[in-house]
Amino acid sequence: MNSIIDHISLCIERGKVDIRSPYPPDLKGQPGADEWAKDALTQGLAPEDILAACNTGMERVGAKFGRNEVFVPELLMAAKAMNAVMAHLKPHFQAGTVKEKGTFVLGTVSGDLHDIGKNLVSMVVAGNGWKVVDLGVDVKPAKFLDAIRQNPGCIVGLSALLTTTMANMAKTVKEIKSQLPDVKVLVGGAPLNQKHADDMGADGYAPDPQGAVAFLNKAA
């Protein structure tokens, strides 16, 4: 049984989606995350254990990404493999047999149309057992506030890639904190650092997707 779990973790870490996938080359022709997840459920493994295997695989590839040992394409393939597993687990989430850790409302701030970093965070966070409400790009403060009110107890993530939109991020943090002071706000994006987050009044700063997961797991 444990070998199936190990295979799922490895396929997530290496970005092996299914048996048809040619990536990575050294695993060509071998079963991928899709087949192993299906096999795991058929053999009666708990959905929670399969989800934990996803978490382990994403943690490993996230750590590699943080050390510059892999890059965005590898992280995207890992997320794609994870999504193949999540497709099998979705009915169990809907049935309530697998409990989500919480809700993460995420969006790129007003004036910024970049979404690659946000999408990576969204996929990695979802793979770690969180419900993600992705508001998209160019999200105005009012839209964040509406989503927060519709998802009580959620944590909010703000993304920005442009230095010119950091002021809009700061404005959004201020709006959220002034109206809903108990809501935890996480910020991230290429032009930011911890000092920027502190100056904005955010509760946390994540330099990468795994940093976002670490913040969420600690805040949950």
PDB file of C-alpha atoms in Angstrom:
ATOM      1  CA  MET A   1       0.000   0.000   0.000  1.00  0.00           C
ATOM      2  CA  ASN A   2       2.701   2.463   0.971  1.00  0.00           C
ATOM      3  CA  SER A   3       4.409   1.966  -2.377  1.00  0.00           C
ATOM      4  CA  ILE A   4       1.364   3.434  -4.140  1.00  0.00           C
ATOM      5  CA  ILE A   5       1.539   6.498  -1.907  1.00  0.00           C
ATOM      6  CA  ASP A   6       5.254   6.811  -2.658  1.00  0.00           C
ATOM      7  CA  HIS A   7       4.556   6.574  -6.388  1.00  0.00           C
ATOM      8  CA  ILE A   8       1.956   9.344  -6.160  1.00  0.00           C
ATOM      9  CA  SER A   9       4.373  11.614  -4.292  1.00  0.00           C
ATOM     10  CA  LEU A  10       7.113  10.919  -6.823  1.00  0.00           C
ATOM     11  CA  CYS A  11       4.840  11.580  -9.803  1.00  0.00           C
ATOM     12  CA  ILE A  12       3.767  14.905  -8.310  1.00  0.00           C
ATOM     13  CA  GLU A  13       7.364  15.880  -7.552  1.00  0.00           C
ATOM     14  CA  ARG A  14       8.574  14.922 -11.032  1.00  0.00           C
ATOM     15  CA  GLY A  15       5.534  16.165 -12.949  1.00  0.00           C
ATOM     16  CA  LYS A  16       4.529  12.761 -14.337  1.00  0.00           C
ATOM     17  CA  VAL A  17       0.860  13.258 -15.223  1.00  0.00           C
ATOM     18  CA  ASP A  18      -0.155   9.924 -16.752  1.00  0.00           C
ATOM     19  CA  ILE A  19       1.171   6.968 -18.714  1.00  0.00           C
ATOM     20  CA  ARG A  20       0.797   8.866 -22.021  1.00  0.00           C
ATOM     21  CA  SER A  21       2.885  11.801 -20.866  1.00  0.00           C
ATOM     22  CA  PRO A  22       6.410  11.860 -22.346  1.00  0.00           C
ATOM     23  CA  TYR A  23       7.606  14.006 -19.425  1.00  0.00           C
ATOM     24  CA  PRO A  24       9.871  13.452 -17.613  1.00  0.00           C
ATOM     25  CA  PRO A  25      11.863  11.437 -20.184  1.00  0.00           C
ATOM     26  CA  ASP A  26      13.190   8.892 -17.669  1.00  0.00           C
ATOM     27  CA  LEU A  27       9.610   7.961 -16.676  1.00  0.00           C
ATOM     28  CA  LYS A  28       8.247   7.726 -20.228  1.00  0.00           C
ATOM     29  CA  GLY A  29       5.819   4.835 -20.633  1.00  0.00           C
ATOM     30  CA  GLN A  30       5.347   4.399 -16.884  1.00  0.00           C
ATOM     31  CA  PRO A  31       2.102   5.037 -14.980  1.00  0.00           C
ATOM     32  CA  GLY A  32       1.657   8.591 -13.771  1.00  0.00           C
ATOM     33  CA  ALA A  33      -0.190  10.400 -11.019  1.00  0.00           C
ATOM     34  CA  ASP A  34      -3.524   9.750 -12.735  1.00  0.00           C
ATOM     35  CA  GLU A  35      -3.153   5.964 -12.826  1.00  0.00           C
ATOM     36  CA  TRP A  36      -1.625   5.675  -9.346  1.00  0.00           C
ATOM     37  CA  ALA A  37      -4.397   7.776  -7.784  1.00  0.00           C
ATOM     38  CA  LYS A  38      -7.074   5.643  -9.455  1.00  0.00           C
ATOM     39  CA  ASP A  39      -5.298   2.479  -8.330  1.00  0.00           C
ATOM     40  CA  ALA A  40      -4.987   3.813  -4.772  1.00  0.00           C
ATOM     41  CA  LEU A  41      -8.730   4.435  -4.509  1.00  0.00           C
ATOM     42  CA  THR A  42      -9.527   1.060  -6.075  1.00  0.00           C
ATOM     43  CA  GLN A  43      -7.385  -0.654  -3.451  1.00  0.00           C
ATOM     44  CA  GLY A  44      -9.170   1.202  -0.669  1.00  0.00           C
ATOM     45  CA  LEU A  45      -6.577   3.758   0.369  1.00  0.00           C
ATOM     46  CA  ALA A  46      -8.031   6.685   2.266  1.00  0.00           C
ATOM     47  CA  PRO A  47      -8.518   9.863   0.206  1.00  0.00           C
ATOM     48  CA  GLU A  48      -6.826  11.763   3.056  1.00  0.00           C
ATOM     49  CA  ASP A  49      -3.676   9.669   2.591  1.00  0.00           C
ATOM     50  CA  ILE A  50      -3.692  10.286  -1.156  1.00  0.00           C
ATOM     51  CA  LEU A  51      -4.056  14.020  -0.549  1.00  0.00           C
ATOM     52  CA  ALA A  52      -1.169  13.851   1.939  1.00  0.00           C
ATOM     53  CA  ALA A  53       0.939  12.232  -0.802  1.00  0.00           C
ATOM     54  CA  CYS A  54       0.123  15.197  -3.048  1.00  0.00           C
ATOM     55  CA  ASN A  55       1.211  17.539  -0.277  1.00  0.00           C
ATOM     56  CA  THR A  56       4.504  15.695   0.114  1.00  0.00           C
ATOM     57  CA  GLY A  57       5.239  15.809  -3.606  1.00  0.00           C
ATOM     58  CA  MET A  58       4.391  19.509  -3.851  1.00  0.00           C
ATOM     59  CA  GLU A  59       6.513  20.279  -0.789  1.00  0.00           C
ATOM     60  CA  ARG A  60       9.483  18.554  -2.395  1.00  0.00           C
ATOM     61  CA  VAL A  61       9.191  20.312  -5.745  1.00  0.00           C
ATOM     62  CA  GLY A  62       8.440  23.585  -3.958  1.00  0.00           C
ATOM     63  CA  ALA A  63      11.644  23.240  -1.954  1.00  0.00           C
ATOM     64  CA  LYS A  64      13.578  22.537  -5.167  1.00  0.00           C
ATOM     65  CA  PHE A  65      12.010  25.622  -6.745  1.00  0.00           C
ATOM     66  CA  GLY A  66      13.067  27.692  -3.756  1.00  0.00           C
ATOM     67  CA  ARG A  67      16.659  26.435  -4.208  1.00  0.00           C
ATOM     68  CA  ASN A  68      16.587  27.159  -7.977  1.00  0.00           C
ATOM     69  CA  GLU A  69      17.006  23.447  -8.718  1.00  0.00           C
ATOM     70  CA  VAL A  70      13.841  23.444 -10.840  1.00  0.00           C
ATOM     71  CA  PHE A  71      12.032  26.277 -12.576  1.00  0.00           C
ATOM     72  CA  VAL A  72       8.521  27.392 -13.576  1.00  0.00           C
ATOM     73  CA  PRO A  73       8.012  24.714 -16.309  1.00  0.00           C
ATOM     74  CA  GLU A  74       8.784  21.914 -13.819  1.00  0.00           C
ATOM     75  CA  LEU A  75       6.502  23.485 -11.227  1.00  0.00           C
ATOM     76  CA  LEU A  76       3.715  23.728 -13.796  1.00  0.00           C
ATOM     77  CA  MET A  77       4.109  20.041 -14.664  1.00  0.00           C
ATOM     78  CA  ALA A  78       3.993  19.134 -10.978  1.00  0.00           C
ATOM     79  CA  ALA A  79       0.791  21.149 -10.642  1.00  0.00           C
ATOM     80  CA  LYS A  80      -0.649  19.398 -13.698  1.00  0.00           C
ATOM     81  CA  ALA A  81       0.151  15.992 -12.165  1.00  0.00           C
ATOM     82  CA  MET A  82      -1.423  17.124  -8.909  1.00  0.00           C
ATOM     83  CA  ASN A  83      -4.572  18.209 -10.757  1.00  0.00           C
ATOM     84  CA  ALA A  84      -4.841  14.709 -12.237  1.00  0.00           C
ATOM     85  CA  VAL A  85      -4.967  13.309  -8.710  1.00  0.00           C
ATOM     86  CA  MET A  86      -7.373  15.987  -7.518  1.00  0.00           C
ATOM     87  CA  ALA A  87      -9.816  15.018 -10.275  1.00  0.00           C
ATOM     88  CA  HIS A  88     -10.112  11.604  -8.614  1.00  0.00           C
ATOM     89  CA  LEU A  89     -10.409  13.135  -5.135  1.00  0.00           C
ATOM     90  CA  LYS A  90     -12.975  15.804  -6.057  1.00  0.00           C
ATOM     91  CA  PRO A  91     -16.019  13.553  -5.437  1.00  0.00           C
ATOM     92  CA  HIS A  92     -14.656  12.832  -1.952  1.00  0.00           C
ATOM     93  CA  PHE A  93     -14.299  16.555  -1.239  1.00  0.00           C
ATOM     94  CA  GLN A  94     -17.866  17.119  -2.416  1.00  0.00           C
ATOM     95  CA  ALA A  95     -19.134  14.229  -0.304  1.00  0.00           C
ATOM     96  CA  GLY A  96     -17.384  15.613   2.745  1.00  0.00           C
ATOM     97  CA  THR A  97     -15.166  12.577   3.256  1.00  0.00           C
ATOM     98  CA  VAL A  98     -12.087  14.759   2.782  1.00  0.00           C
ATOM     99  CA  LYS A  99     -12.061  17.992   4.771  1.00  0.00           C
ATOM    100  CA  GLU A 100     -10.444  21.078   3.280  1.00  0.00           C
ATOM    101  CA  LYS A 101      -8.043  23.014   5.491  1.00  0.00           C
ATOM    102  CA  GLY A 102      -9.745  26.323   4.791  1.00  0.00           C
ATOM    103  CA  THR A 103     -10.488  28.865   2.080  1.00  0.00           C
ATOM    104  CA  PHE A 104      -7.933  31.058   0.319  1.00  0.00           C
ATOM    105  CA  VAL A 105      -9.286  34.039  -1.636  1.00  0.00           C
ATOM    106  CA  LEU A 106      -6.682  35.029  -4.211  1.00  0.00           C
ATOM    107  CA  GLY A 107      -6.316  37.702  -6.879  1.00  0.00           C
ATOM    108  CA  THR A 108      -3.963  40.023  -8.738  1.00  0.00           C
ATOM    109  CA  VAL A 109      -4.556  43.588  -7.579  1.00  0.00           C
ATOM    110  CA  SER A 110      -6.199  46.407  -9.504  1.00  0.00           C
ATOM    111  CA  GLY A 111      -4.233  47.656 -12.509  1.00  0.00           C
ATOM    112  CA  ASP A 112      -2.137  44.484 -12.859  1.00  0.00           C
ATOM    113  CA  LEU A 113      -2.984  41.893 -15.521  1.00  0.00           C
ATOM    114  CA  HIS A 114      -0.250  39.370 -14.738  1.00  0.00           C
ATOM    115  CA  ASP A 115      -1.368  35.961 -13.545  1.00  0.00           C
ATOM    116  CA  ILE A 116       1.415  33.393 -13.959  1.00  0.00           C
ATOM    117  CA  GLY A 117       2.650  33.739 -10.388  1.00  0.00           C
ATOM    118  CA  LYS A 118      -0.890  33.871  -9.028  1.00  0.00           C
ATOM    119  CA  ASN A 119      -1.867  30.756 -10.969  1.00  0.00           C
ATOM    120  CA  LEU A 120       1.143  28.861  -9.642  1.00  0.00           C
ATOM    121  CA  VAL A 121       0.230  29.808  -6.090  1.00  0.00           C
ATOM    122  CA  SER A 122      -3.380  28.805  -6.732  1.00  0.00           C
ATOM    123  CA  MET A 123      -2.433  25.339  -7.994  1.00  0.00           C
ATOM    124  CA  VAL A 124       0.086  24.621  -5.259  1.00  0.00           C
ATOM    125  CA  VAL A 125      -2.230  25.832  -2.490  1.00  0.00           C
ATOM    126  CA  ALA A 126      -5.124  23.752  -3.867  1.00  0.00           C
ATOM    127  CA  GLY A 127      -2.843  20.727  -3.978  1.00  0.00           C
ATOM    128  CA  ASN A 128      -2.144  21.199  -0.301  1.00  0.00           C
ATOM    129  CA  GLY A 129      -5.781  20.775   0.641  1.00  0.00           C
ATOM    130  CA  TRP A 130      -7.148  24.326   0.513  1.00  0.00           C
ATOM    131  CA  LYS A 131     -10.224  25.589  -1.285  1.00  0.00           C
ATOM    132  CA  VAL A 132      -9.055  28.393  -3.588  1.00  0.00           C
ATOM    133  CA  VAL A 133     -11.370  31.186  -4.707  1.00  0.00           C
ATOM    134  CA  ASP A 134      -9.439  32.751  -7.595  1.00  0.00           C
ATOM    135  CA  LEU A 135     -10.759  36.223  -8.425  1.00  0.00           C
ATOM    136  CA  GLY A 136      -8.474  36.630 -11.445  1.00  0.00           C
ATOM    137  CA  VAL A 137      -6.557  39.764 -12.394  1.00  0.00           C
ATOM    138  CA  ASP A 138      -7.160  43.521 -12.041  1.00  0.00           C
ATOM    139  CA  VAL A 139      -9.189  42.897  -8.889  1.00  0.00           C
ATOM    140  CA  LYS A 140     -10.472  46.021  -7.180  1.00  0.00           C
ATOM    141  CA  PRO A 141     -10.729  46.251  -3.369  1.00  0.00           C
ATOM    142  CA  ALA A 142     -14.524  46.005  -3.447  1.00  0.00           C
ATOM    143  CA  LYS A 143     -14.356  42.637  -5.204  1.00  0.00           C
ATOM    144  CA  PHE A 144     -11.950  41.296  -2.581  1.00  0.00           C
ATOM    145  CA  LEU A 145     -14.255  42.533   0.175  1.00  0.00           C
ATOM    146  CA  ASP A 146     -17.297  40.887  -1.431  1.00  0.00           C
ATOM    147  CA  ALA A 147     -15.445  37.567  -1.738  1.00  0.00           C
ATOM    148  CA  ILE A 148     -14.259  37.740   1.869  1.00  0.00           C
ATOM    149  CA  ARG A 149     -17.813  38.289   3.102  1.00  0.00           C
ATOM    150  CA  GLN A 150     -19.007  35.377   0.965  1.00  0.00           C
ATOM    151  CA  ASN A 151     -16.314  33.115   2.453  1.00  0.00           C
ATOM    152  CA  PRO A 152     -16.301  33.661   6.236  1.00  0.00           C
ATOM    153  CA  GLY A 153     -13.048  32.716   7.905  1.00  0.00           C
ATOM    154  CA  CYS A 154     -11.029  32.865   4.689  1.00  0.00           C
ATOM    155  CA  ILE A 155      -7.445  34.029   4.285  1.00  0.00           C
ATOM    156  CA  VAL A 156      -6.701  36.501   1.475  1.00  0.00           C
ATOM    157  CA  GLY A 157      -3.799  36.536  -0.963  1.00  0.00           C
ATOM    158  CA  LEU A 158      -2.846  39.595  -3.033  1.00  0.00           C
ATOM    159  CA  SER A 159      -0.488  39.341  -5.991  1.00  0.00           C
ATOM    160  CA  ALA A 160       1.329  42.064  -7.964  1.00  0.00           C
ATOM    161  CA  LEU A 161       4.071  41.858 -10.564  1.00  0.00           C
ATOM    162  CA  LEU A 162       4.477  45.544 -11.372  1.00  0.00           C
ATOM    163  CA  THR A 163       6.154  48.089  -9.123  1.00  0.00           C
ATOM    164  CA  THR A 164       3.532  50.584 -10.308  1.00  0.00           C
ATOM    165  CA  THR A 165       0.689  48.475  -8.875  1.00  0.00           C
ATOM    166  CA  MET A 166       2.216  48.051  -5.423  1.00  0.00           C
ATOM    167  CA  ALA A 167       0.371  51.228  -4.364  1.00  0.00           C
ATOM    168  CA  ASN A 168      -2.895  49.543  -5.346  1.00  0.00           C
ATOM    169  CA  MET A 169      -1.900  46.516  -3.301  1.00  0.00           C
ATOM    170  CA  ALA A 170      -1.246  48.731  -0.280  1.00  0.00           C
ATOM    171  CA  LYS A 171      -4.622  50.411  -0.802  1.00  0.00           C
ATOM    172  CA  THR A 172      -6.354  47.031  -0.959  1.00  0.00           C
ATOM    173  CA  VAL A 173      -4.686  45.842   2.248  1.00  0.00           C
ATOM    174  CA  LYS A 174      -5.776  49.068   3.956  1.00  0.00           C
ATOM    175  CA  GLU A 175      -9.372  48.688   2.739  1.00  0.00           C
ATOM    176  CA  ILE A 176      -9.565  45.078   3.934  1.00  0.00           C
ATOM    177  CA  LYS A 177      -8.023  45.831   7.316  1.00  0.00           C
ATOM    178  CA  SER A 178     -10.205  48.901   7.898  1.00  0.00           C
ATOM    179  CA  GLN A 179     -13.451  47.039   7.213  1.00  0.00           C
ATOM    180  CA  LEU A 180     -12.534  43.488   8.250  1.00  0.00           C
ATOM    181  CA  PRO A 181      -9.571  43.782  10.636  1.00  0.00           C
ATOM    182  CA  ASP A 182      -9.574  40.117  11.674  1.00  0.00           C
ATOM    183  CA  VAL A 183      -8.979  38.839   8.137  1.00  0.00           C
ATOM    184  CA  LYS A 184      -5.420  37.636   7.532  1.00  0.00           C
ATOM    185  CA  VAL A 185      -3.827  39.065   4.378  1.00  0.00           C
ATOM    186  CA  LEU A 186      -0.855  37.530   2.558  1.00  0.00           C
ATOM    187  CA  VAL A 187       0.991  39.446  -0.181  1.00  0.00           C
ATOM    188  CA  GLY A 188       3.459  38.336  -2.825  1.00  0.00           C
ATOM    189  CA  GLY A 189       4.965  39.153  -6.195  1.00  0.00           C
ATOM    190  CA  ALA A 190       8.253  39.933  -7.874  1.00  0.00           C
ATOM    191  CA  PRO A 191       8.707  43.557  -6.670  1.00  0.00           C
ATOM    192  CA  LEU A 192       7.849  42.821  -3.034  1.00  0.00           C
ATOM    193  CA  ASN A 193       9.833  41.895   0.044  1.00  0.00           C
ATOM    194  CA  GLN A 194       9.068  41.474   3.737  1.00  0.00           C
ATOM    195  CA  LYS A 195       9.538  45.200   4.432  1.00  0.00           C
ATOM    196  CA  HIS A 196       6.960  46.128   1.807  1.00  0.00           C
ATOM    197  CA  ALA A 197       4.517  43.678   3.372  1.00  0.00           C
ATOM    198  CA  ASP A 198       5.145  45.113   6.833  1.00  0.00           C
ATOM    199  CA  ASP A 199       4.742  48.696   5.583  1.00  0.00           C
ATOM    200  CA  MET A 200       1.422  47.784   3.949  1.00  0.00           C
ATOM    201  CA  GLY A 201       0.112  46.232   7.132  1.00  0.00           C
ATOM    202  CA  ALA A 202      -0.147  42.741   5.635  1.00  0.00           C
ATOM    203  CA  ASP A 203       0.012  39.715   7.921  1.00  0.00           C
ATOM    204  CA  GLY A 204       2.523  37.865   5.783  1.00  0.00           C
ATOM    205  CA  TYR A 205       4.752  37.842   2.714  1.00  0.00           C
ATOM    206  CA  ALA A 206       5.446  34.832   0.489  1.00  0.00           C
ATOM    207  CA  PRO A 207       8.313  34.893  -2.022  1.00  0.00           C
ATOM    208  CA  ASP A 208       7.067  31.697  -3.729  1.00  0.00           C
ATOM    209  CA  PRO A 209       4.126  29.230  -3.748  1.00  0.00           C
ATOM    210  CA  GLN A 210       5.599  27.072  -0.997  1.00  0.00           C
ATOM    211  CA  GLY A 211       5.969  30.158   1.172  1.00  0.00           C
ATOM    212  CA  ALA A 212       2.251  30.788   0.701  1.00  0.00           C
ATOM    213  CA  VAL A 213       1.469  27.225   1.789  1.00  0.00           C
ATOM    214  CA  ALA A 214       3.664  27.568   4.861  1.00  0.00           C
ATOM    215  CA  PHE A 215       1.888  30.785   5.856  1.00  0.00           C
ATOM    216  CA  LEU A 216      -1.549  29.262   5.319  1.00  0.00           C
ATOM    217  CA  ASN A 217      -0.810  26.094   7.258  1.00  0.00           C
ATOM    218  CA  LYS A 218       0.506  28.140  10.162  1.00  0.00           C
ATOM    219  CA  ALA A 219      -2.434  30.563  10.075  1.00  0.00           C
ATOM    220  CA  ALA A 220      -5.112  27.856   9.796  1.00  0.00           C
TER     221      ALA A 220
END
